[in-house]
Amino acid sequence: QVQLVESGGGLVQPGGSLRISCEVSGSIFSSNAMGWYRQAPGKQREFVAIIPSAGNTNYADSVKGRFTISRDNAKNTVYLQMNSLKPEDTAVYYCNAELREYAYSPYVWYWGQGTQVTVSS
């Protein structure tokens, strides 16, 4: 069974840094795009960043220049390095990934369970 397992969330002071990770658990044939979303209390889930299997990354304007998305294809893991964190970055962060389990199956989007990031002094 394929799952996305996030880790690395926690409490950090404003201006601090944090790196969160998301690993694909289970056997897959290949992966396409991988990304991050976040949801703050009382708000809708919003796009944060995406990294395709090849090509340029893309970021929400609110995090551009502060966050960096990267991936390790050998480990089937996507990372989000967050610098210069602000209280408004507080949210549950969800990873998603477009995966294909078998050579003959279509690509399907999977979601992680979320990891809490709290920015507060």
mmCIF file of C-alpha atoms in Angstrom:
data_model
loop_
_atom_site.group_PDB
_atom_site.id
_atom_site.type_symbol
_atom_site.label_atom_id
_atom_site.label_comp_id
_atom_site.label_asym_id
_atom_site.label_seq_id
_atom_site.Cartn_x
_atom_site.Cartn_y
_atom_site.Cartn_z
ATOM 1 C CA GLN A 1 0.000 0.000 0.000
ATOM 2 C CA VAL A 2 1.435 3.338 -1.033
ATOM 3 C CA GLN A 3 1.510 6.108 1.568
ATOM 4 C CA LEU A 4 3.152 9.483 1.953
ATOM 5 C CA VAL A 5 4.783 9.903 5.360
ATOM 6 C CA GLU A 6 5.676 13.419 6.485
ATOM 7 C CA SER A 7 8.111 14.361 9.244
ATOM 8 C CA GLY A 8 10.048 17.318 10.619
ATOM 9 C CA GLY A 9 7.296 19.659 11.759
ATOM 10 C CA GLY A 10 7.432 21.475 15.058
ATOM 11 C CA LEU A 11 7.636 24.785 16.868
ATOM 12 C CA VAL A 12 10.054 27.450 15.644
ATOM 13 C CA GLN A 13 10.572 31.116 16.485
ATOM 14 C CA PRO A 14 9.881 33.864 13.935
ATOM 15 C CA GLY A 15 12.869 34.257 11.649
ATOM 16 C CA GLY A 16 13.911 30.671 12.214
ATOM 17 C CA SER A 17 14.242 27.738 9.832
ATOM 18 C CA LEU A 18 12.752 24.297 9.552
ATOM 19 C CA ARG A 19 12.954 21.470 7.048
ATOM 20 C CA ILE A 20 10.082 19.063 6.561
ATOM 21 C CA SER A 21 10.250 15.815 4.634
ATOM 22 C CA CYS A 22 7.826 13.507 2.890
ATOM 23 C CA GLU A 23 8.765 9.966 1.957
ATOM 24 C CA VAL A 24 6.842 7.611 -0.290
ATOM 25 C CA SER A 25 6.226 4.410 1.641
ATOM 26 C CA GLY A 26 5.524 1.296 -0.395
ATOM 27 C CA SER A 27 6.480 0.115 -3.827
ATOM 28 C CA ILE A 28 5.950 2.378 -6.833
ATOM 29 C CA PHE A 29 6.966 2.205 -10.474
ATOM 30 C CA SER A 30 7.615 5.915 -10.958
ATOM 31 C CA SER A 31 6.804 9.387 -9.677
ATOM 32 C CA ASN A 32 5.954 12.568 -11.494
ATOM 33 C CA ALA A 33 5.370 15.892 -9.740
ATOM 34 C CA MET A 34 5.662 16.246 -5.961
ATOM 35 C CA GLY A 35 4.534 19.200 -3.915
ATOM 36 C CA TRP A 36 3.459 20.845 -0.692
ATOM 37 C CA TYR A 37 0.235 22.480 0.433
ATOM 38 C CA ARG A 38 -0.719 23.986 3.771
ATOM 39 C CA GLN A 39 -3.861 24.691 5.744
ATOM 40 C CA ALA A 40 -4.091 27.222 8.534
ATOM 41 C CA PRO A 41 -6.909 27.122 11.115
ATOM 42 C CA GLY A 42 -10.142 28.403 9.626
ATOM 43 C CA LYS A 43 -8.671 28.695 6.138
ATOM 44 C CA GLN A 44 -8.737 26.649 2.986
ATOM 45 C CA ARG A 45 -5.835 24.478 1.964
ATOM 46 C CA GLU A 46 -3.449 26.443 -0.246
ATOM 47 C CA PHE A 47 -0.649 25.655 -2.643
ATOM 48 C CA VAL A 48 2.907 26.174 -1.395
ATOM 49 C CA ALA A 49 5.362 24.651 -3.868
ATOM 50 C CA ILE A 50 5.736 22.004 -6.533
ATOM 51 C CA ILE A 51 8.660 20.222 -8.152
ATOM 52 C CA PRO A 52 8.194 18.221 -11.338
ATOM 53 C CA SER A 53 10.205 15.142 -12.246
ATOM 54 C CA ALA A 54 12.065 17.419 -14.654
ATOM 55 C CA GLY A 55 11.865 21.145 -15.128
ATOM 56 C CA ASN A 56 11.410 24.219 -13.001
ATOM 57 C CA THR A 57 9.976 24.470 -9.519
ATOM 58 C CA ASN A 58 7.064 26.758 -8.746
ATOM 59 C CA TYR A 59 6.177 28.591 -5.532
ATOM 60 C CA ALA A 60 3.308 30.544 -4.049
ATOM 61 C CA ASP A 61 4.098 34.248 -3.953
ATOM 62 C CA SER A 62 3.835 34.236 -0.159
ATOM 63 C CA VAL A 63 6.811 31.881 0.225
ATOM 64 C CA LYS A 64 8.920 32.767 -2.812
ATOM 65 C CA GLY A 65 12.503 33.547 -1.791
ATOM 66 C CA ARG A 66 12.073 31.958 1.650
ATOM 67 C CA PHE A 67 11.114 28.336 0.940
ATOM 68 C CA THR A 68 12.945 25.825 -1.239
ATOM 69 C CA ILE A 69 11.486 22.558 -2.477
ATOM 70 C CA SER A 70 13.760 19.697 -3.478
ATOM 71 C CA ARG A 71 13.545 15.967 -4.046
ATOM 72 C CA ASP A 72 15.694 12.866 -3.821
ATOM 73 C CA ASN A 73 14.394 10.443 -6.419
ATOM 74 C CA ALA A 74 16.541 7.591 -5.130
ATOM 75 C CA LYS A 75 14.794 7.910 -1.757
ATOM 76 C CA ASN A 76 11.369 8.849 -3.174
ATOM 77 C CA THR A 77 11.421 11.822 -0.832
ATOM 78 C CA VAL A 78 10.476 15.470 -1.230
ATOM 79 C CA TYR A 79 11.715 18.194 1.115
ATOM 80 C CA LEU A 80 10.636 21.711 1.974
ATOM 81 C CA GLN A 81 13.312 23.961 3.455
ATOM 82 C CA MET A 82 11.623 26.901 5.158
ATOM 83 C CA ASN A 83 13.684 29.953 6.110
ATOM 84 C CA SER A 84 12.783 33.341 7.567
ATOM 85 C CA LEU A 85 9.612 31.848 8.971
ATOM 86 C CA LYS A 86 6.730 34.115 9.930
ATOM 87 C CA PRO A 87 3.783 33.545 12.271
ATOM 88 C CA GLU A 88 1.514 33.491 9.215
ATOM 89 C CA ASP A 89 3.353 30.390 8.014
ATOM 90 C CA THR A 90 1.756 28.476 10.883
ATOM 91 C CA ALA A 91 -0.293 25.657 9.384
ATOM 92 C CA VAL A 92 -0.554 21.946 8.825
ATOM 93 C CA TYR A 93 1.665 21.147 5.855
ATOM 94 C CA TYR A 94 0.623 18.396 3.486
ATOM 95 C CA CYS A 95 2.721 16.798 0.793
ATOM 96 C CA ASN A 96 1.282 15.337 -2.366
ATOM 97 C CA ALA A 97 2.771 13.278 -5.136
ATOM 98 C CA GLU A 98 1.732 12.000 -8.526
ATOM 99 C CA LEU A 99 2.662 8.321 -8.490
ATOM 100 C CA ARG A 100 2.332 5.286 -10.662
ATOM 101 C CA GLU A 101 2.323 1.954 -8.799
ATOM 102 C CA TYR A 102 2.824 -0.280 -11.802
ATOM 103 C CA ALA A 103 4.128 0.149 -15.333
ATOM 104 C CA TYR A 104 0.624 -0.236 -16.777
ATOM 105 C CA SER A 105 -1.290 1.857 -14.209
ATOM 106 C CA PRO A 106 -2.165 5.546 -14.531
ATOM 107 C CA TYR A 107 -0.600 8.300 -12.452
ATOM 108 C CA VAL A 108 -2.631 9.044 -9.305
ATOM 109 C CA TRP A 109 -2.251 11.892 -6.798
ATOM 110 C CA TYR A 110 -1.563 10.799 -3.220
ATOM 111 C CA TRP A 111 -1.652 12.949 -0.063
ATOM 112 C CA GLY A 112 0.196 12.730 3.212
ATOM 113 C CA GLN A 113 -1.419 12.981 6.637
ATOM 114 C CA GLY A 114 0.048 16.403 7.366
ATOM 115 C CA THR A 115 2.650 17.769 9.763
ATOM 116 C CA GLN A 116 2.116 20.758 12.041
ATOM 117 C CA VAL A 117 4.401 23.763 11.709
ATOM 118 C CA THR A 118 3.985 26.460 14.346
ATOM 119 C CA VAL A 119 5.865 29.748 14.175
ATOM 120 C CA SER A 120 5.654 31.571 17.479
ATOM 121 C CA SER A 121 7.815 33.276 20.066
#
